[in-house]
Coordinates of N, CA and C in Angstrom, one line a residue:
Chain A
X24 N -29.4 -31.0 23.5 CA -28.3 -30.2 24.1 C -27.0 -30.7 23.7
X25 N -26.1 -29.8 23.5 CA -24.7 -30.2 23.1 C -24.0 -30.7 24.3
X26 N -23.0 -31.6 24.0 CA -22.2 -32.1 25.1 C -22.3 -33.6 25.3
X27 N -22.1 -34.0 26.5 CA -22.1 -35.4 26.8 C -23.1 -35.7 27.9
X28 N -24.0 -36.5 27.7 CA -25.1 -36.8 28.7 C -25.1 -38.2 29.1
X29 N -25.4 -38.5 30.4 CA -25.5 -39.8 30.9 C -27.0 -40.0 31.4
X30 N -27.5 -41.2 31.3 CA -28.8 -41.5 31.9 C -28.8 -43.0 32.3
X31 N -29.5 -43.3 33.4 CA -30.1 -42.3 34.3 C -29.0 -41.6 35.2
X32 N -29.4 -40.6 36.0 CA -28.5 -40.0 36.9 C -28.3 -40.8 38.2
X33 N -29.4 -41.5 38.6 CA -29.4 -42.3 39.8 C -30.2 -43.6 39.4
X34 N -29.6 -44.7 40.0 CA -30.3 -46.0 39.7 C -30.0 -46.9 40.9
X35 N -31.1 -47.5 41.4 CA -31.0 -48.6 42.4 C -31.4 -49.9 41.8
X36 N -30.7 -50.9 41.9 CA -31.0 -52.2 41.3 C -30.7 -53.3 42.3
X37 N -31.2 -54.4 42.0 CA -31.0 -55.6 42.9 C -29.8 -56.4 42.4
X38 N -29.2 -57.1 43.3 CA -28.2 -58.1 42.9 C -28.7 -59.1 41.9
X39 N -27.9 -59.3 40.9 CA -28.2 -60.3 39.8 C -29.0 -59.7 38.6
X40 N -29.5 -58.5 38.8 CA -30.2 -57.9 37.6 C -29.2 -57.3 36.6
X41 N -29.7 -57.3 35.4 CA -28.9 -56.6 34.3 C -29.3 -55.1 34.3
X42 N -28.4 -54.3 34.2 CA -28.7 -52.8 34.1 C -27.7 -52.2 33.1
X43 N -28.3 -51.2 32.3 CA -27.5 -50.5 31.3 C -27.5 -49.1 31.6
X44 N -26.3 -48.5 31.6 CA -26.1 -47.1 31.7 C -25.8 -46.5 30.3
X45 N -26.5 -45.4 30.1 CA -26.4 -44.8 28.7 C -25.5 -43.6 28.7
X46 N -24.8 -43.4 27.6 CA -23.9 -42.3 27.4 C -24.1 -41.8 26.0
X47 N -24.3 -40.5 25.8 CA -24.5 -39.9 24.5 C -23.7 -38.6 24.4
X48 N -23.0 -38.5 23.3 CA -22.3 -37.2 23.1 C -22.6 -36.7 21.7
X49 N -22.6 -35.4 21.6 CA -23.1 -34.7 20.4 C -21.9 -34.1 19.6
X50 N -20.7 -34.3 20.0 CA -19.5 -33.7 19.4 C -19.0 -34.6 18.2
X51 N -19.4 -35.8 18.1 CA -18.8 -36.8 17.2 C -17.4 -37.1 17.5
X52 N -17.0 -37.0 18.8 CA -15.7 -37.4 19.2 C -15.4 -38.9 18.9
X53 N -14.2 -39.1 18.5 CA -13.8 -40.5 18.2 C -13.8 -41.4 19.5
X54 N -13.1 -40.9 20.5 CA -12.8 -41.7 21.7 C -13.9 -41.5 22.8
X55 N -14.3 -42.6 23.3 CA -15.2 -42.6 24.5 C -14.7 -43.6 25.5
X56 N -15.0 -43.2 26.8 CA -14.5 -44.0 27.9 C -15.6 -44.2 29.0
X57 N -15.4 -45.2 29.7 CA -16.2 -45.4 31.0 C -15.3 -45.6 32.1
X58 N -15.5 -44.8 33.2 CA -14.8 -44.9 34.4 C -15.8 -45.1 35.6
X59 N -15.2 -45.7 36.6 CA -16.0 -45.8 37.9 C -15.2 -45.0 38.9
X60 N -15.9 -44.4 39.8 CA -15.2 -43.6 40.9 C -15.7 -44.2 42.2
X61 N -14.7 -44.6 43.0 CA -15.0 -45.1 44.3 C -14.0 -44.5 45.3
X62 N -14.5 -44.3 46.6 CA -13.7 -43.7 47.6 C -12.5 -44.6 47.8
X63 N -11.3 -43.9 47.9 CA -10.1 -44.7 48.1 C -9.4 -45.2 46.9
X64 N -10.2 -45.2 45.7 CA -9.6 -45.7 44.5 C -9.5 -44.7 43.4
X65 N -10.1 -43.5 43.6 CA -10.1 -42.5 42.5 C -11.0 -43.0 41.4
X66 N -10.6 -42.7 40.2 CA -11.3 -43.1 39.0 C -10.5 -44.2 38.3
X67 N -11.2 -45.2 37.9 CA -10.6 -46.4 37.2 C -11.3 -46.6 35.9
X68 N -10.5 -46.9 34.9 CA -11.0 -47.1 33.5 C -11.7 -48.5 33.4
X69 N -12.9 -48.6 32.9 CA -13.6 -49.8 32.7 C -13.4 -50.3 31.3
X70 N -13.8 -49.5 30.4 CA -13.7 -49.8 28.9 C -13.5 -48.5 28.2
X71 N -13.0 -48.6 27.0 CA -12.8 -47.5 26.1 C -13.1 -47.9 24.7
X72 N -13.3 -46.8 23.9 CA -13.6 -47.1 22.5 C -12.9 -46.0 21.6
X73 N -12.2 -46.4 20.6 CA -11.5 -45.5 19.7 C -12.4 -45.0 18.6
X74 N -13.4 -45.8 18.3 CA -14.3 -45.4 17.2 C -15.5 -46.4 17.2
X75 N -16.5 -46.2 16.4 CA -17.6 -47.1 16.4 C -17.1 -48.5 16.0
X76 N -17.6 -49.5 16.8 CA -17.3 -50.9 16.6 C -15.9 -51.3 17.0
X77 N -15.2 -50.4 17.7 CA -13.9 -50.7 18.3 C -13.9 -50.4 19.8
X78 N -13.8 -51.4 20.6 CA -13.8 -51.3 22.0 C -12.6 -52.1 22.6
X79 N -12.2 -51.7 23.8 CA -11.2 -52.4 24.5 C -11.3 -52.3 26.0
X80 N -10.7 -53.3 26.7 CA -10.8 -53.3 28.1 C -9.9 -52.3 28.7
X81 N -10.3 -51.8 29.9 CA -9.5 -51.0 30.7 C -9.0 -51.7 31.9
X82 N -8.8 -51.1 33.0 CA -8.3 -51.6 34.2 C -9.2 -52.6 34.9
X83 N -10.5 -52.3 34.9 CA -11.5 -53.1 35.7 C -12.7 -53.5 34.9
X84 N -12.5 -54.4 33.8 CA -13.6 -54.7 32.9 C -14.6 -55.8 33.4
X85 N -14.1 -56.6 34.4 CA -14.9 -57.8 34.7 C -16.3 -57.4 35.2
X86 N -17.3 -58.1 34.6 CA -18.7 -57.9 35.0 C -19.4 -56.8 34.1
X87 N -18.7 -56.2 33.2 CA -19.2 -55.2 32.4 C -19.1 -55.6 30.9
X88 N -20.1 -55.0 30.1 CA -20.1 -55.2 28.7 C -20.4 -53.8 28.0
X89 N -19.7 -53.6 26.9 CA -19.9 -52.3 26.2 C -20.2 -52.6 24.8
X90 N -20.8 -51.7 24.1 CA -21.0 -51.7 22.6 C -20.9 -50.3 22.1
X91 N -20.6 -50.2 20.8 CA -20.6 -48.9 20.2 C -20.9 -49.0 18.7
X92 N -22.2 -49.1 18.5 CA -22.6 -49.3 17.1 C -22.7 -47.9 16.4
X93 N -22.9 -46.8 17.2 CA -22.9 -45.5 16.6 C -21.8 -44.7 17.3
X94 N -21.2 -43.7 16.6 CA -20.2 -42.9 17.2 C -20.7 -42.2 18.5
X95 N -21.9 -41.7 18.5 CA -22.4 -40.9 19.6 C -22.8 -41.6 20.8
X96 N -23.0 -42.9 20.8 CA -23.5 -43.7 21.9 C -22.5 -44.7 22.4
X97 N -22.4 -44.8 23.7 CA -21.5 -45.8 24.3 C -22.1 -46.4 25.6
X98 N -23.1 -47.3 25.4 CA -23.7 -47.8 26.6 C -22.8 -48.8 27.4
X99 N -23.0 -48.9 28.7 CA -22.3 -49.8 29.6 C -23.3 -50.7 30.2
X100 N -23.2 -52.0 30.1 CA -24.1 -52.9 30.7 C -23.4 -53.8 31.8
X101 N -24.1 -53.8 32.9 CA -23.7 -54.7 34.0 C -24.6 -56.0 33.8
X102 N -23.9 -57.1 33.4 CA -24.7 -58.3 33.0 C -25.5 -58.9 34.2
X103 N -24.9 -58.9 35.4 CA -25.5 -59.4 36.6 C -24.9 -58.6 37.8
X104 N -25.6 -57.6 38.1 CA -25.1 -56.6 39.1 C -24.7 -57.3 40.4
X105 N -23.6 -56.8 41.0 CA -23.1 -57.2 42.3 C -23.0 -56.0 43.2
X106 N -23.0 -56.2 44.5 CA -22.8 -55.1 45.4 C -21.5 -54.3 45.2
X107 N -20.5 -55.0 44.8 CA -19.2 -54.4 44.5 C -19.2 -53.4 43.3
X108 N -20.3 -53.5 42.6 CA -20.4 -52.5 41.5 C -21.2 -51.3 41.8
X109 N -21.6 -51.2 43.1 CA -22.1 -49.9 43.6 C -21.0 -48.8 43.4
X110 N -21.3 -47.8 42.7 CA -20.3 -46.8 42.4 C -20.9 -45.6 41.7
X111 N -20.1 -44.6 41.4 CA -20.4 -43.5 40.5 C -19.7 -43.8 39.2
X112 N -20.5 -43.8 38.1 CA -20.0 -44.1 36.8 C -19.9 -42.9 36.0
X113 N -18.8 -42.6 35.4 CA -18.6 -41.5 34.5 C -18.3 -41.9 33.1
X114 N -19.0 -41.3 32.1 CA -18.6 -41.5 30.7 C -17.9 -40.3 30.3
X115 N -16.9 -40.4 29.4 CA -16.2 -39.3 28.9 C -15.9 -39.5 27.4
X116 N -15.6 -38.4 26.7 CA -15.2 -38.5 25.3 C -14.1 -37.5 25.0
X117 N -13.4 -37.8 24.0 CA -12.3 -36.8 23.5 C -12.2 -36.9 22.0
X118 N -11.8 -35.8 21.5 CA -11.6 -35.7 20.0 C -10.4 -36.4 19.5
X119 N -9.3 -36.3 20.2 CA -8.1 -36.9 19.8 C -7.2 -37.2 21.0
X120 N -6.1 -37.9 20.7 CA -5.2 -38.3 21.8 C -4.5 -37.1 22.4
X121 N -4.6 -35.9 21.7 CA -3.9 -34.7 22.2 C -4.8 -33.7 22.9
X122 N -6.0 -34.1 23.2 CA -6.9 -33.2 23.8 C -7.5 -33.9 25.0
X123 N -8.0 -33.0 25.9 CA -8.6 -33.6 27.2 C -9.9 -34.3 26.9
X124 N -10.2 -35.2 27.8 CA -11.5 -35.8 27.8 C -12.6 -35.0 28.5
X125 N -13.8 -34.9 28.0 CA -14.9 -34.2 28.7 C -15.8 -35.3 29.3
X126 N -16.2 -35.0 30.5 CA -16.9 -36.0 31.3 C -18.4 -35.6 31.4
X127 N -19.2 -36.7 31.4 CA -20.6 -36.5 31.7 C -20.9 -36.3 33.1
X128 N -22.1 -36.1 33.5 CA -22.5 -35.7 34.9 C -22.4 -36.9 35.9
X129 N -22.3 -38.1 35.3 CA -22.2 -39.2 36.2 C -23.5 -39.9 36.5
X130 N -23.4 -41.2 36.7 CA -24.6 -42.0 37.2 C -24.2 -42.7 38.5
X131 N -25.0 -42.4 39.5 CA -24.8 -43.0 40.8 C -25.6 -44.3 40.8
X132 N -24.9 -45.4 40.9 CA -25.6 -46.7 40.9 C -25.4 -47.4 42.2
X133 N -26.5 -47.9 42.8 CA -26.5 -48.6 44.0 C -27.1 -50.0 43.7
X134 N -26.3 -51.0 44.1 CA -26.8 -52.4 44.0 C -27.1 -52.9 45.4
X135 N -28.4 -53.3 45.6 CA -28.8 -53.8 46.9 C -29.0 -55.3 46.9
Chain B
X7 N 2.7 -51.6 34.5 CA 1.5 -51.0 34.9 C 1.7 -49.5 35.3
X8 N 1.0 -48.7 34.8 CA 1.2 -47.2 35.1 C 0.6 -46.9 36.4
X9 N 1.3 -46.3 37.3 CA 0.8 -45.8 38.6 C 1.0 -44.3 38.7
X10 N 0.0 -43.7 39.2 CA 0.0 -42.2 39.4 C -0.2 -41.9 40.9
X11 N 0.7 -41.2 41.4 CA 0.6 -40.9 42.9 C 0.6 -39.4 43.0
X12 N -0.4 -38.9 43.8 CA -0.5 -37.5 44.2 C -0.2 -37.4 45.6
X13 N 0.3 -36.2 45.9 CA 0.5 -35.8 47.3 C 0.5 -34.3 47.4
X14 N -0.1 -33.8 48.5 CA -0.8 -34.6 49.5 C -2.2 -35.1 49.1
X15 N -2.8 -36.0 49.8 CA -4.2 -36.4 49.5 C -5.2 -35.5 50.1
X16 N -4.8 -34.8 51.2 CA -5.7 -33.9 51.9 C -4.9 -32.7 52.2
X17 N -5.5 -31.5 52.0 CA -4.8 -30.3 52.3 C -5.7 -29.2 52.7
X18 N -5.5 -28.7 53.9 CA -6.2 -27.6 54.4 C -5.3 -26.4 54.5
X19 N -5.7 -25.3 53.9 CA -4.9 -24.1 53.9 C -5.7 -22.9 54.0
X20 N -5.0 -21.8 54.3 CA -5.7 -20.5 54.6 C -5.7 -19.7 53.3
X21 N -6.7 -18.9 53.2 CA -6.8 -18.0 52.0 C -5.5 -17.1 52.0
X22 N -5.1 -16.8 50.8 CA -3.9 -16.0 50.7 C -2.6 -16.7 50.6
X23 N -2.6 -18.0 51.0 CA -1.3 -18.8 51.0 C -1.1 -19.4 49.7
X24 N 0.2 -19.8 49.5 CA 0.6 -20.6 48.3 C 0.8 -22.0 48.7
X25 N 0.6 -22.9 47.7 CA 0.9 -24.3 47.9 C 1.0 -25.0 46.6
X26 N 1.6 -26.2 46.7 CA 1.9 -27.0 45.5 C 1.4 -28.4 45.7
X27 N 0.7 -29.0 44.7 CA 0.3 -30.4 44.7 C 1.2 -31.1 43.7
X28 N 1.7 -32.3 44.1 CA 2.6 -33.0 43.3 C 1.9 -34.3 42.7
X29 N 2.4 -34.6 41.5 CA 1.8 -35.8 40.8 C 3.0 -36.5 40.2
X30 N 3.3 -37.7 40.7 CA 4.4 -38.5 40.2 C 3.7 -39.7 39.4
X31 N 4.4 -40.1 38.3 CA 3.9 -41.3 37.6 C 5.0 -42.2 37.2
X32 N 4.7 -43.4 37.0 CA 5.7 -44.5 37.0 C 6.3 -44.9 35.7
X33 N 5.6 -44.6 34.6 CA 6.2 -44.9 33.3 C 6.2 -43.7 32.3
X34 N 6.9 -43.9 31.2 CA 7.0 -42.8 30.3 C 5.7 -42.4 29.7
X35 N 5.4 -41.1 29.8 CA 4.3 -40.5 29.1 C 4.5 -39.1 28.9
X36 N 4.0 -38.5 27.8 CA 4.2 -37.1 27.6 C 2.8 -36.4 27.5
X37 N 1.8 -37.0 28.1 CA 0.5 -36.4 28.2 C 0.0 -36.5 29.6
X38 N -0.2 -35.3 30.2 CA -0.7 -35.3 31.6 C -1.8 -34.2 31.7
X39 N -2.8 -34.5 32.5 CA -4.0 -33.7 32.6 C -4.3 -33.4 34.0
X40 N -4.8 -32.2 34.3 CA -5.3 -31.9 35.6 C -6.8 -31.6 35.5
X41 N -7.6 -32.2 36.4 CA -9.0 -32.0 36.5 C -9.4 -31.5 37.9
X42 N -10.5 -30.8 37.9 CA -11.1 -30.4 39.2 C -12.4 -31.0 39.3
X43 N -12.8 -31.4 40.6 CA -14.1 -32.0 40.8 C -14.6 -31.4 42.1
X44 N -15.8 -30.8 42.0 CA -16.5 -30.3 43.2 C -17.4 -31.4 43.7
X45 N -17.8 -31.3 45.0 CA -18.5 -32.4 45.6 C -19.8 -32.7 44.9
X46 N -20.0 -34.0 44.5 CA -21.2 -34.4 43.8 C -21.3 -34.1 42.4
X47 N -20.2 -33.5 41.8 CA -20.2 -33.0 40.5 C -19.3 -33.9 39.6
X48 N -19.3 -33.5 38.3 CA -18.4 -34.1 37.4 C -17.0 -33.6 37.4
X49 N -16.2 -34.0 36.5 CA -14.8 -33.6 36.4 C -14.7 -32.5 35.4
X50 N -14.0 -31.4 35.7 CA -13.8 -30.3 34.8 C -12.3 -30.2 34.4
X51 N -12.0 -30.2 33.2 CA -10.6 -30.1 32.7 C -10.0 -28.7 33.1
X52 N -8.8 -28.8 33.7 CA -8.1 -27.6 34.0 C -6.9 -27.3 33.0
X53 N -6.1 -28.3 32.9 CA -4.9 -28.2 32.1 C -4.6 -29.4 31.3
X54 N -4.0 -29.2 30.1 CA -3.5 -30.3 29.3 C -2.0 -30.0 29.1
X55 N -1.1 -30.9 29.5 CA 0.3 -30.7 29.4 C 0.8 -31.8 28.5
X56 N 1.4 -31.4 27.4 CA 1.7 -32.3 26.3 C 3.2 -32.5 26.0
X57 N 4.1 -31.8 26.7 CA 5.5 -32.0 26.4 C 6.3 -31.6 27.6
X58 N 7.5 -32.1 27.6 CA 8.5 -31.8 28.7 C 8.7 -30.3 28.8
X59 N 8.6 -29.8 30.0 CA 8.7 -28.4 30.3 C 7.5 -27.5 30.1
X60 N 6.4 -28.2 29.7 CA 5.1 -27.4 29.5 C 4.7 -26.8 30.8
X61 N 4.2 -25.5 30.6 CA 3.7 -24.8 31.8 C 2.4 -24.1 31.3
X62 N 1.4 -24.3 32.1 CA 0.1 -23.6 31.8 C -0.4 -22.9 33.0
X63 N -1.0 -21.7 32.8 CA -1.5 -20.9 33.9 C -2.9 -20.5 33.6
X64 N -3.7 -20.5 34.6 CA -5.1 -20.0 34.5 C -5.5 -19.4 35.9
X65 N -5.5 -18.1 35.9 CA -5.8 -17.5 37.2 C -4.8 -17.8 38.3
X66 N -5.2 -18.3 39.4 CA -4.3 -18.6 40.5 C -3.7 -20.0 40.4
X67 N -4.0 -20.7 39.4 CA -3.4 -22.0 39.2 C -2.4 -22.1 38.1
X68 N -1.3 -22.8 38.4 CA -0.3 -23.0 37.4 C 0.2 -24.5 37.4
X69 N 0.2 -25.1 36.2 CA 0.6 -26.5 36.2 C 1.9 -26.6 35.3
X70 N 2.7 -27.6 35.7 CA 4.0 -27.8 34.9 C 4.2 -29.3 34.8
X71 N 5.0 -29.6 33.8 CA 5.3 -31.0 33.5 C 6.8 -31.2 33.3
X72 N 7.4 -32.2 34.0 CA 8.8 -32.6 33.8 C 8.7 -34.1 33.5
X73 N 8.8 -34.4 32.2 CA 8.7 -35.8 31.8 C 9.9 -36.6 32.2
X74 N 11.0 -36.0 32.3 CA 12.2 -36.7 32.7 C 12.1 -37.2 34.2
X75 N 11.6 -36.3 35.0 CA 11.4 -36.7 36.4 C 10.1 -37.4 36.6
X76 N 9.2 -37.5 35.6 CA 7.9 -38.0 35.7 C 7.1 -37.4 36.8
X77 N 7.1 -36.0 36.7 CA 6.5 -35.2 37.8 C 5.8 -34.1 37.2
X78 N 4.6 -33.9 37.7 CA 3.8 -32.6 37.4 C 3.5 -32.0 38.7
X79 N 3.4 -30.7 38.6 CA 3.0 -29.9 39.8 C 1.8 -29.0 39.5
X80 N 1.0 -28.8 40.5 CA -0.1 -27.8 40.4 C 0.1 -26.8 41.5
X81 N 0.4 -25.6 41.1 CA 0.7 -24.6 42.1 C -0.4 -23.6 42.3
X82 N -0.7 -23.4 43.5 CA -1.9 -22.5 43.8 C -1.3 -21.2 44.5
X83 N -1.6 -20.1 43.9 CA -1.1 -18.8 44.4 C -2.2 -18.0 45.0
X84 N -1.9 -17.5 46.2 CA -2.8 -16.7 46.9 C -4.2 -17.3 46.9
X85 N -4.3 -18.4 47.5 CA -5.6 -19.2 47.5 C -6.8 -18.5 47.9
X86 N -7.9 -18.8 47.3 CA -9.2 -18.2 47.7 C -10.2 -19.4 47.9
X87 N -11.2 -19.1 48.6 CA -12.1 -20.2 49.0 C -12.7 -20.9 47.8
X88 N -13.0 -20.2 46.7 CA -13.6 -20.8 45.6 C -12.7 -21.9 44.9
X89 N -11.5 -22.0 45.3 CA -10.6 -23.1 44.8 C -10.7 -24.4 45.6
X90 N -11.5 -24.4 46.6 CA -11.8 -25.6 47.4 C -12.4 -26.6 46.5
X91 N -11.8 -27.8 46.4 CA -12.3 -28.8 45.5 C -11.4 -30.0 45.6
X92 N -11.6 -31.1 44.8 CA -10.7 -32.2 44.7 C -10.0 -32.1 43.4
X93 N -8.7 -32.1 43.4 CA -7.9 -32.0 42.1 C -7.3 -33.3 41.8
X94 N -7.5 -33.7 40.5 CA -6.9 -35.0 40.1 C -5.9 -34.7 39.0
X95 N -4.8 -35.4 39.0 CA -3.9 -35.5 37.8 C -4.2 -36.9 37.2
X96 N -4.0 -36.9 35.9 CA -4.2 -38.1 35.1 C -3.2 -38.2 34.0
X97 N -2.8 -39.4 33.8 CA -1.8 -39.6 32.7 C -2.3 -40.6 31.7
X98 N -2.0 -40.2 30.4 CA -2.6 -41.0 29.3 C -1.8 -42.3 29.2
X99 N -2.5 -43.5 29.2 CA -1.8 -44.8 29.1 C -1.5 -45.1 27.6
X100 N -1.1 -44.1 26.9 CA -0.8 -44.3 25.5 C 0.2 -45.3 25.2
X101 N -0.2 -46.3 24.4 CA 0.8 -47.4 24.2 C 1.2 -47.4 22.7
X102 N 1.0 -46.4 22.0 CA 1.4 -46.3 20.6 C 0.3 -46.4 19.6
X103 N -0.8 -46.9 20.1 CA -1.9 -47.2 19.1 C -3.0 -46.2 19.2
X104 N -2.9 -45.2 20.1 CA -4.0 -44.3 20.2 C -4.3 -44.0 21.7
X105 N -5.4 -43.3 22.0 CA -5.7 -43.0 23.3 C -6.2 -44.3 24.0
X106 N -5.6 -44.6 25.1 CA -5.9 -45.8 25.8 C -6.6 -45.5 27.1
X107 N -7.0 -44.3 27.3 CA -7.7 -44.0 28.5 C -6.7 -43.4 29.5
X108 N -7.2 -42.8 30.6 CA -6.4 -42.2 31.6 C -6.2 -43.0 32.8
X109 N -5.1 -42.9 33.4 CA -4.9 -43.4 34.8 C -4.8 -42.2 35.7
X110 N -5.7 -42.2 36.7 CA -5.9 -41.1 37.6 C -5.1 -41.3 38.9
X111 N -4.6 -40.2 39.5 CA -4.2 -40.2 40.8 C -5.4 -40.3 41.7
X112 N -5.2 -40.5 43.0 CA -6.3 -40.6 43.9 C -7.0 -39.3 44.3
X113 N -6.4 -38.2 43.8 CA -7.0 -36.9 44.1 C -6.5 -36.2 45.3
X114 N -6.4 -34.9 45.3 CA -6.1 -34.1 46.4 C -7.3 -33.3 46.8
X115 N -7.8 -33.6 48.0 CA -8.9 -32.9 48.6 C -8.5 -31.6 49.2
X116 N -8.8 -30.5 48.6 CA -8.3 -29.2 49.0 C -9.4 -28.4 49.7
X117 N -9.1 -28.0 50.9 CA -10.0 -27.1 51.6 C -9.3 -25.8 51.9
X118 N -9.9 -24.7 51.5 CA -9.3 -23.4 51.7 C -10.2 -22.6 52.7
X119 N -9.6 -22.3 53.8 CA -10.4 -21.6 54.9 C -10.1 -20.1 54.9
X120 N -11.2 -19.4 55.2 CA -11.0 -17.9 55.3 C -10.0 -17.5 56.4

């Protein structure tokens, strides 16, 4: 399917476990982003990538790791999940700095 | 640090009425975006505003950008129930090297009642 897809859609994990959220886009967009959405905070940027093998920190990167070995994939890993990382995570991509970002369906992550 | 403030954060209005949502941002930027989010859903792009004085319209929604005032508005004309959603403005944190991701406002939760 064309577009941007995230998996899983829902995940429950335990504190201290490592978990990876997947993001795949079929447009070959250069830019990809990870945001988290929390009540009272809106959406906040975790990490972004301008191209394969180029990543950079956003506003709230602590506790997260990203990689981008292929243009179409941008996984987000929580190295040791904490309850404060319970959130809805959105992946997004855009073709250029002059165009809007398109968002995936989101992953609802609960850390217990 | 770029800050984006929307107001109001909550808005309940009647069908047929007009209203405006305001988005102020703290540092220079000439790229501003408006998104819509329905409950439990993803974000849908509404408008991309790329220059001072830009105005875009789609149906009952019209967005404008004043970069000198660091202000964007989203105007709703003759509201209908289907426009009930949360609306976000977002500003590009462009630092000269490319797209650095968006800074979002907290969103305006809009309820339109019959």
